[in-house]
Amino acid sequence: MRIKRNWVVPAGQVPTEMDKKILHYQNSGCLVPKRRLVLNEEQIEGIRRSSVINTGVLDEVAKNIRVGMSTEEIDQIVYKYTTEHGAIPADLNYEGYPKSVCTSVNEVVCHGIPSPHEILQEGDIVNVDVSTILDGYYSDASRMFIIGKTTPEKERLVKVAKECLEIGAAAAKPYGFVGDIGNAIANHAHKNGYSVVEEFCGHGVGLKFHDEPEVMHYGRKNTGMLLVPGMVFTIEPMINMGGKGIFIDEEDGWTVVTDDELPSAQWEHTFLMTENGLEILSK
Ligand code: MF3
Ligand code: CO
């Protein structure tokens, strides 16, 4: 068996209890994180501070979002709040992305680009996905907003998508595996008659916008990377009312839409793995 030796104890250093535990998993053939993915207190503190602003942005959006507003106005709120708090919207210019936030309405799964021509209507369900850089530290979270009153079907989708995030987070245990998260999420989605988008996943976050591990929202228990206290990552399931298929808008190269044009919902948090399970940093 070929073992990927991600975990290396620096020469001359005595292995700690944690080192021994991780090496044991590694020697049994499990995928373990690279050392740099287990963050120190200073790094975690930096991500906490970034997350406070990220949450502040989402709260500011929550206060202002309403019928008749354009998604461009949401972008302006995000840019203003973030920069006034000494931070940078991580989305802006990321791989050429033109705005400070993603606003994904109804059948848009993710990466919807804010536009002055897109006006929020009564009954729309909107994902607002905010990512912040503060002093070099990244945070990432998204929420669904229901505009006015929507249909019971869309309301249930939004609720179940949130439960998927919560159930996925609860399934993540220290020295468990990334696959435990996706397994729990997909089970809950399927039980409710929904499907899970497979093309996008949660991700390590903090020192970079998108880092290892890949946090799939489906999969098998006890597969994927070992979860070690000190790791920081997102969980961000995209749950479709209809089929799991998606396509990317050819005109803008970003907007992800469901194949059947039925609605999709997503919630996201940045989490810290602790000795006792996940802590939400983006609360
Ligand atoms: N915020 C998204 C995530 O959850 C990434 C958006 S990248 C962008 O990972 F370029 F579309 F903004
Ligand atoms: Co993310």
PDB file of C-alpha atoms and ligand atoms in Angstrom:
ATOM      1  CA  MET A   1       0.000   0.000   0.000  1.00  0.00           C
ATOM      2  CA  ARG A   2       1.257   3.455  -0.920  1.00  0.00           C
ATOM      3  CA  ILE A   3       0.853   5.915   1.958  1.00  0.00           C
ATOM      4  CA  LYS A   4       0.631   9.672   1.472  1.00  0.00           C
ATOM      5  CA  ARG A   5       2.901  11.004   4.206  1.00  0.00           C
ATOM      6  CA  ASN A   6       1.196  14.323   4.853  1.00  0.00           C
ATOM      7  CA  TRP A   7       2.023  14.347   8.556  1.00  0.00           C
ATOM      8  CA  VAL A   8       5.718  14.831   9.240  1.00  0.00           C
ATOM      9  CA  VAL A   9       7.206  15.485  12.674  1.00  0.00           C
ATOM     10  CA  PRO A  10      10.021  18.019  12.206  1.00  0.00           C
ATOM     11  CA  ALA A  11      13.508  16.600  12.727  1.00  0.00           C
ATOM     12  CA  GLY A  12      14.710  16.891  16.311  1.00  0.00           C
ATOM     13  CA  GLN A  13      11.181  17.376  17.656  1.00  0.00           C
ATOM     14  CA  VAL A  14       9.691  14.902  20.129  1.00  0.00           C
ATOM     15  CA  PRO A  15       6.338  13.605  18.836  1.00  0.00           C
ATOM     16  CA  THR A  16       3.410  14.876  20.925  1.00  0.00           C
ATOM     17  CA  GLU A  17       0.375  12.757  21.804  1.00  0.00           C
ATOM     18  CA  MET A  18      -1.374  14.370  18.837  1.00  0.00           C
ATOM     19  CA  ASP A  19       1.529  13.509  16.515  1.00  0.00           C
ATOM     20  CA  LYS A  20       1.417   9.877  17.635  1.00  0.00           C
ATOM     21  CA  LYS A  21      -2.319   9.661  17.108  1.00  0.00           C
ATOM     22  CA  ILE A  22      -2.144  11.169  13.617  1.00  0.00           C
ATOM     23  CA  LEU A  23       0.869   9.033  12.636  1.00  0.00           C
ATOM     24  CA  HIS A  24      -1.078   5.971  13.710  1.00  0.00           C
ATOM     25  CA  TYR A  25      -3.910   6.866  11.335  1.00  0.00           C
ATOM     26  CA  GLN A  26      -1.421   7.699   8.594  1.00  0.00           C
ATOM     27  CA  ASN A  27       0.362   4.367   9.005  1.00  0.00           C
ATOM     28  CA  SER A  28      -3.000   2.602   8.738  1.00  0.00           C
ATOM     29  CA  GLY A  29      -3.431   4.146   5.288  1.00  0.00           C
ATOM     30  CA  CYS A  30      -5.799   7.011   6.198  1.00  0.00           C
ATOM     31  CA  LEU A  31      -5.536  10.378   4.495  1.00  0.00           C
ATOM     32  CA  VAL A  32      -4.358  12.796   7.185  1.00  0.00           C
ATOM     33  CA  PRO A  33      -3.966  16.589   6.936  1.00  0.00           C
ATOM     34  CA  LYS A  34      -0.710  18.332   6.201  1.00  0.00           C
ATOM     35  CA  ARG A  35       0.740  19.943   9.290  1.00  0.00           C
ATOM     36  CA  ARG A  36       0.000  23.467   8.060  1.00  0.00           C
ATOM     37  CA  LEU A  37      -3.742  22.694   8.113  1.00  0.00           C
ATOM     38  CA  VAL A  38      -3.691  22.330  11.898  1.00  0.00           C
ATOM     39  CA  LEU A  39      -3.697  25.971  12.935  1.00  0.00           C
ATOM     40  CA  ASN A  40      -2.145  27.592  15.996  1.00  0.00           C
ATOM     41  CA  GLU A  41      -3.908  29.894  18.464  1.00  0.00           C
ATOM     42  CA  GLU A  42      -2.725  33.058  16.754  1.00  0.00           C
ATOM     43  CA  GLN A  43      -4.041  31.904  13.381  1.00  0.00           C
ATOM     44  CA  ILE A  44      -7.363  30.798  14.878  1.00  0.00           C
ATOM     45  CA  GLU A  45      -7.689  34.167  16.623  1.00  0.00           C
ATOM     46  CA  GLY A  46      -7.132  35.910  13.276  1.00  0.00           C
ATOM     47  CA  ILE A  47      -9.870  33.849  11.624  1.00  0.00           C
ATOM     48  CA  ARG A  48     -12.188  34.564  14.560  1.00  0.00           C
ATOM     49  CA  ARG A  49     -11.735  38.300  14.066  1.00  0.00           C
ATOM     50  CA  SER A  50     -12.297  37.964  10.328  1.00  0.00           C
ATOM     51  CA  SER A  51     -15.444  35.912  11.026  1.00  0.00           C
ATOM     52  CA  VAL A  52     -16.843  38.606  13.319  1.00  0.00           C
ATOM     53  CA  ILE A  53     -16.788  41.050  10.420  1.00  0.00           C
ATOM     54  CA  ASN A  54     -18.136  38.440   8.000  1.00  0.00           C
ATOM     55  CA  THR A  55     -21.089  37.837  10.351  1.00  0.00           C
ATOM     56  CA  GLY A  56     -21.552  41.591  10.715  1.00  0.00           C
ATOM     57  CA  VAL A  57     -21.852  41.867   6.939  1.00  0.00           C
ATOM     58  CA  LEU A  58     -24.540  39.179   6.827  1.00  0.00           C
ATOM     59  CA  ASP A  59     -26.413  40.853   9.705  1.00  0.00           C
ATOM     60  CA  GLU A  60     -26.250  44.154   7.838  1.00  0.00           C
ATOM     61  CA  VAL A  61     -27.678  42.459   4.726  1.00  0.00           C
ATOM     62  CA  ALA A  62     -30.408  40.845   6.872  1.00  0.00           C
ATOM     63  CA  LYS A  63     -31.426  44.284   8.172  1.00  0.00           C
ATOM     64  CA  ASN A  64     -31.764  45.764   4.702  1.00  0.00           C
ATOM     65  CA  ILE A  65     -32.840  43.038   2.286  1.00  0.00           C
ATOM     66  CA  ARG A  66     -36.392  43.549   1.001  1.00  0.00           C
ATOM     67  CA  VAL A  67     -38.813  43.351  -1.921  1.00  0.00           C
ATOM     68  CA  GLY A  68     -37.892  45.728  -4.753  1.00  0.00           C
ATOM     69  CA  MET A  69     -34.199  45.882  -3.891  1.00  0.00           C
ATOM     70  CA  SER A  70     -31.656  45.034  -6.578  1.00  0.00           C
ATOM     71  CA  THR A  71     -28.946  42.478  -5.894  1.00  0.00           C
ATOM     72  CA  GLU A  72     -26.500  45.265  -6.826  1.00  0.00           C
ATOM     73  CA  GLU A  73     -27.647  47.086  -3.680  1.00  0.00           C
ATOM     74  CA  ILE A  74     -26.693  44.000  -1.644  1.00  0.00           C
ATOM     75  CA  ASP A  75     -23.251  44.176  -3.233  1.00  0.00           C
ATOM     76  CA  GLN A  76     -22.957  47.828  -2.197  1.00  0.00           C
ATOM     77  CA  ILE A  77     -23.939  47.032   1.397  1.00  0.00           C
ATOM     78  CA  VAL A  78     -21.309  44.263   1.529  1.00  0.00           C
ATOM     79  CA  TYR A  79     -18.541  46.409   0.056  1.00  0.00           C
ATOM     80  CA  LYS A  80     -19.308  49.385   2.319  1.00  0.00           C
ATOM     81  CA  TYR A  81     -19.602  47.440   5.601  1.00  0.00           C
ATOM     82  CA  THR A  82     -16.528  45.315   4.896  1.00  0.00           C
ATOM     83  CA  THR A  83     -14.207  48.156   3.902  1.00  0.00           C
ATOM     84  CA  GLU A  84     -15.482  50.413   6.714  1.00  0.00           C
ATOM     85  CA  HIS A  85     -14.410  47.686   9.121  1.00  0.00           C
ATOM     86  CA  GLY A  86     -10.888  47.550   7.718  1.00  0.00           C
ATOM     87  CA  ALA A  87     -11.444  44.333   5.765  1.00  0.00           C
ATOM     88  CA  ILE A  88     -11.585  43.255   2.116  1.00  0.00           C
ATOM     89  CA  PRO A  89     -14.400  41.312   0.411  1.00  0.00           C
ATOM     90  CA  ALA A  90     -12.618  38.080  -0.552  1.00  0.00           C
ATOM     91  CA  ASP A  91     -14.835  37.581  -3.615  1.00  0.00           C
ATOM     92  CA  LEU A  92     -13.840  40.851  -5.291  1.00  0.00           C
ATOM     93  CA  ASN A  93     -11.461  40.059  -8.182  1.00  0.00           C
ATOM     94  CA  TYR A  94     -11.134  36.454  -6.993  1.00  0.00           C
ATOM     95  CA  GLU A  95     -10.241  34.590 -10.196  1.00  0.00           C
ATOM     96  CA  GLY A  96     -11.778  37.519 -12.043  1.00  0.00           C
ATOM     97  CA  TYR A  97     -15.059  37.571 -10.114  1.00  0.00           C
ATOM     98  CA  PRO A  98     -16.426  41.105 -10.600  1.00  0.00           C
ATOM     99  CA  LYS A  99     -18.365  41.757  -7.353  1.00  0.00           C
ATOM    100  CA  SER A 100     -17.976  41.668  -3.552  1.00  0.00           C
ATOM    101  CA  VAL A 101     -20.604  39.010  -2.847  1.00  0.00           C
ATOM    102  CA  CYS A 102     -22.547  36.187  -4.498  1.00  0.00           C
ATOM    103  CA  THR A 103     -26.331  36.580  -4.621  1.00  0.00           C
ATOM    104  CA  SER A 104     -28.076  33.437  -5.850  1.00  0.00           C
ATOM    105  CA  VAL A 105     -31.830  33.743  -6.423  1.00  0.00           C
ATOM    106  CA  ASN A 106     -34.266  30.768  -6.681  1.00  0.00           C
ATOM    107  CA  GLU A 107     -32.900  28.335  -9.329  1.00  0.00           C
ATOM    108  CA  VAL A 108     -29.421  29.862  -9.101  1.00  0.00           C
ATOM    109  CA  VAL A 109     -27.368  27.387  -7.082  1.00  0.00           C
ATOM    110  CA  CYS A 110     -24.367  29.606  -6.312  1.00  0.00           C
ATOM    111  CA  HIS A 111     -22.043  32.309  -7.684  1.00  0.00           C
ATOM    112  CA  GLY A 112     -24.908  34.556  -8.798  1.00  0.00           C
ATOM    113  CA  ILE A 113     -23.458  37.945  -9.738  1.00  0.00           C
ATOM    114  CA  PRO A 114     -25.200  41.002  -8.264  1.00  0.00           C
ATOM    115  CA  SER A 115     -26.833  43.212 -10.894  1.00  0.00           C
ATOM    116  CA  PRO A 116     -28.781  46.488 -10.929  1.00  0.00           C
ATOM    117  CA  HIS A 117     -31.236  44.747 -13.285  1.00  0.00           C
ATOM    118  CA  GLU A 118     -32.064  41.952 -10.871  1.00  0.00           C
ATOM    119  CA  ILE A 119     -34.865  43.102  -8.569  1.00  0.00           C
ATOM    120  CA  LEU A 120     -35.923  40.939  -5.632  1.00  0.00           C
ATOM    121  CA  GLN A 121     -39.567  39.852  -5.869  1.00  0.00           C
ATOM    122  CA  GLU A 122     -42.033  38.704  -3.234  1.00  0.00           C
ATOM    123  CA  GLY A 123     -41.499  34.960  -2.714  1.00  0.00           C
ATOM    124  CA  ASP A 124     -37.891  34.829  -3.943  1.00  0.00           C
ATOM    125  CA  ILE A 125     -35.408  32.775  -1.952  1.00  0.00           C
ATOM    126  CA  VAL A 126     -31.915  34.269  -2.044  1.00  0.00           C
ATOM    127  CA  ASN A 127     -28.559  32.950  -0.923  1.00  0.00           C
ATOM    128  CA  VAL A 128     -26.128  35.690   0.098  1.00  0.00           C
ATOM    129  CA  ASP A 129     -22.594  34.274   0.300  1.00  0.00           C
ATOM    130  CA  VAL A 130     -20.077  36.541   2.021  1.00  0.00           C
ATOM    131  CA  SER A 131     -16.338  36.013   2.400  1.00  0.00           C
ATOM    132  CA  THR A 132     -13.978  38.367   4.206  1.00  0.00           C
ATOM    133  CA  ILE A 133     -10.231  38.932   4.443  1.00  0.00           C
ATOM    134  CA  LEU A 134      -9.014  40.666   7.602  1.00  0.00           C
ATOM    135  CA  ASP A 135      -5.256  41.018   8.207  1.00  0.00           C
ATOM    136  CA  GLY A 136      -4.732  38.166   5.744  1.00  0.00           C
ATOM    137  CA  TYR A 137      -7.226  35.828   7.438  1.00  0.00           C
ATOM    138  CA  TYR A 138     -10.230  34.487   5.505  1.00  0.00           C
ATOM    139  CA  SER A 139     -13.749  33.694   6.664  1.00  0.00           C
ATOM    140  CA  ASP A 140     -16.719  32.478   4.648  1.00  0.00           C
ATOM    141  CA  ALA A 141     -20.446  32.060   5.368  1.00  0.00           C
ATOM    142  CA  SER A 142     -23.787  32.251   3.621  1.00  0.00           C
ATOM    143  CA  ARG A 143     -27.451  32.446   4.571  1.00  0.00           C
ATOM    144  CA  MET A 144     -30.766  32.140   2.801  1.00  0.00           C
ATOM    145  CA  PHE A 145     -33.209  35.023   2.867  1.00  0.00           C
ATOM    146  CA  ILE A 146     -36.894  34.659   2.057  1.00  0.00           C
ATOM    147  CA  ILE A 147     -38.255  37.793   0.425  1.00  0.00           C
ATOM    148  CA  GLY A 148     -41.669  38.528   1.888  1.00  0.00           C
ATOM    149  CA  LYS A 149     -43.824  35.425   1.861  1.00  0.00           C
ATOM    150  CA  THR A 150     -42.904  32.427  -0.273  1.00  0.00           C
ATOM    151  CA  THR A 151     -44.540  29.097  -1.096  1.00  0.00           C
ATOM    152  CA  PRO A 152     -44.580  26.252   1.463  1.00  0.00           C
ATOM    153  CA  GLU A 153     -42.408  24.233  -0.969  1.00  0.00           C
ATOM    154  CA  LYS A 154     -39.650  26.839  -1.092  1.00  0.00           C
ATOM    155  CA  GLU A 155     -39.922  27.453   2.632  1.00  0.00           C
ATOM    156  CA  ARG A 156     -39.379  23.755   3.311  1.00  0.00           C
ATOM    157  CA  LEU A 157     -36.371  23.655   0.956  1.00  0.00           C
ATOM    158  CA  VAL A 158     -34.745  26.550   2.822  1.00  0.00           C
ATOM    159  CA  LYS A 159     -35.429  24.886   6.182  1.00  0.00           C
ATOM    160  CA  VAL A 160     -34.153  21.457   5.144  1.00  0.00           C
ATOM    161  CA  ALA A 161     -31.002  22.960   3.574  1.00  0.00           C
ATOM    162  CA  LYS A 162     -30.253  24.610   6.933  1.00  0.00           C
ATOM    163  CA  GLU A 163     -30.830  21.306   8.715  1.00  0.00           C
ATOM    164  CA  CYS A 164     -28.403  19.672   6.260  1.00  0.00           C
ATOM    165  CA  LEU A 165     -25.676  22.107   7.357  1.00  0.00           C
ATOM    166  CA  GLU A 166     -26.452  21.524  11.043  1.00  0.00           C
ATOM    167  CA  ILE A 167     -26.632  17.738  10.712  1.00  0.00           C
ATOM    168  CA  GLY A 168     -23.418  17.690   8.672  1.00  0.00           C
ATOM    169  CA  ALA A 169     -21.671  19.767  11.321  1.00  0.00           C
ATOM    170  CA  ALA A 170     -22.916  17.501  14.115  1.00  0.00           C
ATOM    171  CA  ALA A 171     -21.517  14.465  12.274  1.00  0.00           C
ATOM    172  CA  ALA A 172     -18.006  15.946  12.248  1.00  0.00           C
ATOM    173  CA  LYS A 173     -16.037  14.540  15.185  1.00  0.00           C
ATOM    174  CA  PRO A 174     -12.391  14.993  16.136  1.00  0.00           C
ATOM    175  CA  TYR A 175     -10.499  12.044  14.619  1.00  0.00           C
ATOM    176  CA  GLY A 176     -13.528  11.248  12.488  1.00  0.00           C
ATOM    177  CA  PHE A 177     -13.444  11.739   8.714  1.00  0.00           C
ATOM    178  CA  VAL A 178     -14.605  14.340   6.226  1.00  0.00           C
ATOM    179  CA  GLY A 179     -16.822  11.685   4.583  1.00  0.00           C
ATOM    180  CA  ASP A 180     -18.922  11.477   7.758  1.00  0.00           C
ATOM    181  CA  ILE A 181     -20.129  15.025   7.059  1.00  0.00           C
ATOM    182  CA  GLY A 182     -21.226  14.455   3.476  1.00  0.00           C
ATOM    183  CA  ASN A 183     -22.845  11.149   4.341  1.00  0.00           C
ATOM    184  CA  ALA A 184     -25.056  12.774   6.990  1.00  0.00           C
ATOM    185  CA  ILE A 185     -25.953  15.685   4.696  1.00  0.00           C
ATOM    186  CA  ALA A 186     -26.943  13.544   1.711  1.00  0.00           C
ATOM    187  CA  ASN A 187     -28.994  11.198   3.907  1.00  0.00           C
ATOM    188  CA  HIS A 188     -31.013  14.097   5.253  1.00  0.00           C
ATOM    189  CA  ALA A 189     -31.497  15.693   1.837  1.00  0.00           C
ATOM    190  CA  HIS A 190     -32.598  12.434   0.204  1.00  0.00           C
ATOM    191  CA  LYS A 191     -34.939  11.578   3.084  1.00  0.00           C
ATOM    192  CA  ASN A 192     -36.689  14.844   2.292  1.00  0.00           C
ATOM    193  CA  GLY A 193     -36.925  14.146  -1.430  1.00  0.00           C
ATOM    194  CA  TYR A 194     -34.158  16.575  -2.401  1.00  0.00           C
ATOM    195  CA  SER A 195     -30.832  16.167  -4.190  1.00  0.00           C
ATOM    196  CA  VAL A 196     -27.309  17.362  -3.402  1.00  0.00           C
ATOM    197  CA  VAL A 197     -25.131  19.301  -5.845  1.00  0.00           C
ATOM    198  CA  GLU A 198     -21.866  17.402  -6.303  1.00  0.00           C
ATOM    199  CA  GLU A 199     -19.729  19.858  -8.275  1.00  0.00           C
ATOM    200  CA  PHE A 200     -19.035  22.229  -5.361  1.00  0.00           C
ATOM    201  CA  CYS A 201     -17.807  21.446  -1.900  1.00  0.00           C
ATOM    202  CA  GLY A 202     -16.866  22.970   1.419  1.00  0.00           C
ATOM    203  CA  HIS A 203     -13.182  23.693   1.893  1.00  0.00           C
ATOM    204  CA  GLY A 204     -10.374  24.489   4.254  1.00  0.00           C
ATOM    205  CA  VAL A 205     -10.373  28.234   4.879  1.00  0.00           C
ATOM    206  CA  GLY A 206      -8.449  30.746   6.963  1.00  0.00           C
ATOM    207  CA  LEU A 207      -4.940  31.185   5.609  1.00  0.00           C
ATOM    208  CA  LYS A 208      -6.306  30.922   2.059  1.00  0.00           C
ATOM    209  CA  PHE A 209      -9.799  31.324   0.588  1.00  0.00           C
ATOM    210  CA  HIS A 210      -9.947  27.717  -0.634  1.00  0.00           C
ATOM    211  CA  ASP A 211      -7.644  25.162   0.933  1.00  0.00           C
ATOM    212  CA  GLU A 212      -7.611  21.447   1.718  1.00  0.00           C
ATOM    213  CA  PRO A 213      -9.610  19.483   2.688  1.00  0.00           C
ATOM    214  CA  GLU A 214     -12.403  19.191   0.143  1.00  0.00           C
ATOM    215  CA  VAL A 215     -15.573  18.815   2.154  1.00  0.00           C
ATOM    216  CA  MET A 216     -17.982  16.926  -0.083  1.00  0.00           C
ATOM    217  CA  HIS A 217     -21.669  17.115   0.752  1.00  0.00           C
ATOM    218  CA  TYR A 218     -22.241  13.453  -0.096  1.00  0.00           C
ATOM    219  CA  GLY A 219     -20.147  10.316   0.276  1.00  0.00           C
ATOM    220  CA  ARG A 220     -19.278   7.485   2.590  1.00  0.00           C
ATOM    221  CA  LYS A 221     -18.522   7.463   6.297  1.00  0.00           C
ATOM    222  CA  ASN A 222     -14.883   6.907   7.291  1.00  0.00           C
ATOM    223  CA  THR A 223     -13.575   8.189   3.964  1.00  0.00           C
ATOM    224  CA  GLY A 224     -11.752  11.390   3.063  1.00  0.00           C
ATOM    225  CA  MET A 225      -9.375  13.296   5.305  1.00  0.00           C
ATOM    226  CA  LEU A 226      -8.983  12.738   9.034  1.00  0.00           C
ATOM    227  CA  LEU A 227     -10.468  15.610  11.070  1.00  0.00           C
ATOM    228  CA  VAL A 228      -7.956  16.952  13.578  1.00  0.00           C
ATOM    229  CA  PRO A 229      -8.522  19.628  16.246  1.00  0.00           C
ATOM    230  CA  GLY A 230      -7.203  22.953  14.925  1.00  0.00           C
ATOM    231  CA  MET A 231      -8.495  22.454  11.391  1.00  0.00           C
ATOM    232  CA  VAL A 232     -10.752  25.220  10.035  1.00  0.00           C
ATOM    233  CA  PHE A 233     -13.085  24.570   7.118  1.00  0.00           C
ATOM    234  CA  THR A 234     -16.493  25.378   5.687  1.00  0.00           C
ATOM    235  CA  ILE A 235     -19.524  23.174   5.173  1.00  0.00           C
ATOM    236  CA  GLU A 236     -21.866  24.614   2.546  1.00  0.00           C
ATOM    237  CA  PRO A 237     -24.342  22.118   1.091  1.00  0.00           C
ATOM    238  CA  MET A 238     -26.292  23.130  -2.009  1.00  0.00           C
ATOM    239  CA  ILE A 239     -29.636  21.352  -1.888  1.00  0.00           C
ATOM    240  CA  ASN A 240     -31.900  21.149  -4.943  1.00  0.00           C
ATOM    241  CA  MET A 241     -35.664  20.738  -4.909  1.00  0.00           C
ATOM    242  CA  GLY A 242     -35.436  18.684  -8.129  1.00  0.00           C
ATOM    243  CA  GLY A 243     -32.481  16.905  -9.744  1.00  0.00           C
ATOM    244  CA  LYS A 244     -28.847  17.378  -8.781  1.00  0.00           C
ATOM    245  CA  GLY A 245     -27.763  18.510 -12.275  1.00  0.00           C
ATOM    246  CA  ILE A 246     -26.419  22.004 -12.802  1.00  0.00           C
ATOM    247  CA  PHE A 247     -24.934  24.110 -15.568  1.00  0.00           C
ATOM    248  CA  ILE A 248     -22.832  27.256 -15.654  1.00  0.00           C
ATOM    249  CA  ASP A 249     -24.160  30.306 -17.502  1.00  0.00           C
ATOM    250  CA  GLU A 250     -22.038  30.671 -20.632  1.00  0.00           C
ATOM    251  CA  GLU A 251     -22.508  34.439 -20.868  1.00  0.00           C
ATOM    252  CA  ASP A 252     -20.960  35.358 -17.516  1.00  0.00           C
ATOM    253  CA  GLY A 253     -18.995  32.160 -16.845  1.00  0.00           C
ATOM    254  CA  TRP A 254     -20.001  32.182 -13.141  1.00  0.00           C
ATOM    255  CA  THR A 255     -23.718  31.794 -12.462  1.00  0.00           C
ATOM    256  CA  VAL A 256     -24.535  28.189 -11.545  1.00  0.00           C
ATOM    257  CA  VAL A 257     -28.137  27.171 -12.331  1.00  0.00           C
ATOM    258  CA  THR A 258     -30.130  23.971 -11.770  1.00  0.00           C
ATOM    259  CA  ASP A 259     -30.686  21.952 -14.975  1.00  0.00           C
ATOM    260  CA  ASP A 260     -34.409  21.650 -14.302  1.00  0.00           C
ATOM    261  CA  GLU A 261     -34.613  25.288 -13.155  1.00  0.00           C
ATOM    262  CA  LEU A 262     -36.197  24.228  -9.874  1.00  0.00           C
ATOM    263  CA  PRO A 263     -35.048  26.141  -6.778  1.00  0.00           C
ATOM    264  CA  SER A 264     -31.858  25.464  -4.829  1.00  0.00           C
ATOM    265  CA  ALA A 265     -30.867  26.488  -1.310  1.00  0.00           C
ATOM    266  CA  GLN A 266     -27.541  26.754   0.538  1.00  0.00           C
ATOM    267  CA  TRP A 267     -26.281  27.660   3.995  1.00  0.00           C
ATOM    268  CA  GLU A 268     -22.627  27.915   4.967  1.00  0.00           C
ATOM    269  CA  HIS A 269     -20.525  28.380   8.079  1.00  0.00           C
ATOM    270  CA  THR A 270     -16.816  28.506   8.834  1.00  0.00           C
ATOM    271  CA  PHE A 271     -16.043  25.927  11.531  1.00  0.00           C
ATOM    272  CA  LEU A 272     -13.149  25.151  13.859  1.00  0.00           C
ATOM    273  CA  MET A 273     -12.592  21.524  14.803  1.00  0.00           C
ATOM    274  CA  THR A 274     -12.024  21.289  18.563  1.00  0.00           C
ATOM    275  CA  GLU A 275     -11.439  18.366  20.950  1.00  0.00           C
ATOM    276  CA  ASN A 276     -15.229  18.314  21.419  1.00  0.00           C
ATOM    277  CA  GLY A 277     -16.486  18.673  17.844  1.00  0.00           C
ATOM    278  CA  LEU A 278     -17.112  21.673  15.638  1.00  0.00           C
ATOM    279  CA  GLU A 279     -17.333  25.236  16.831  1.00  0.00           C
ATOM    280  CA  ILE A 280     -19.035  27.741  14.510  1.00  0.00           C
ATOM    281  CA  LEU A 281     -16.671  30.683  13.952  1.00  0.00           C
ATOM    282  CA  SER A 282     -19.090  32.565  11.672  1.00  0.00           C
ATOM    283  CA  LYS A 283     -21.917  32.687  14.244  1.00  0.00           C
TER     284      LYS A 283
HETATM  285  N1  MF3 B   1     -17.976  32.144  -1.245  1.00  0.00           N
HETATM  286  C1  MF3 B   1     -17.829  31.009  -2.144  1.00  0.00           C
HETATM  287  C2  MF3 B   1     -17.515  29.810  -1.256  1.00  0.00           C
HETATM  288  O1  MF3 B   1     -18.296  29.551  -0.392  1.00  0.00           O
HETATM  289  C3  MF3 B   1     -16.805  31.273  -3.180  1.00  0.00           C
HETATM  290  C4  MF3 B   1     -17.202  32.361  -4.087  1.00  0.00           C
HETATM  291  S1  MF3 B   1     -15.947  32.658  -5.182  1.00  0.00           S
HETATM  292  C5  MF3 B   1     -16.527  33.894  -6.151  1.00  0.00           C
HETATM  293  O2  MF3 B   1     -16.538  29.132  -1.349  1.00  0.00           O
HETATM  294  F1  MF3 B   1     -15.541  34.237  -6.911  1.00  0.00           F
HETATM  295  F2  MF3 B   1     -17.581  33.462  -6.824  1.00  0.00           F
HETATM  296  F3  MF3 B   1     -16.899  34.904  -5.399  1.00  0.00           F
HETATM  297 CO    CO B   2     -17.071  28.572   0.918  1.00  0.00          CO
END
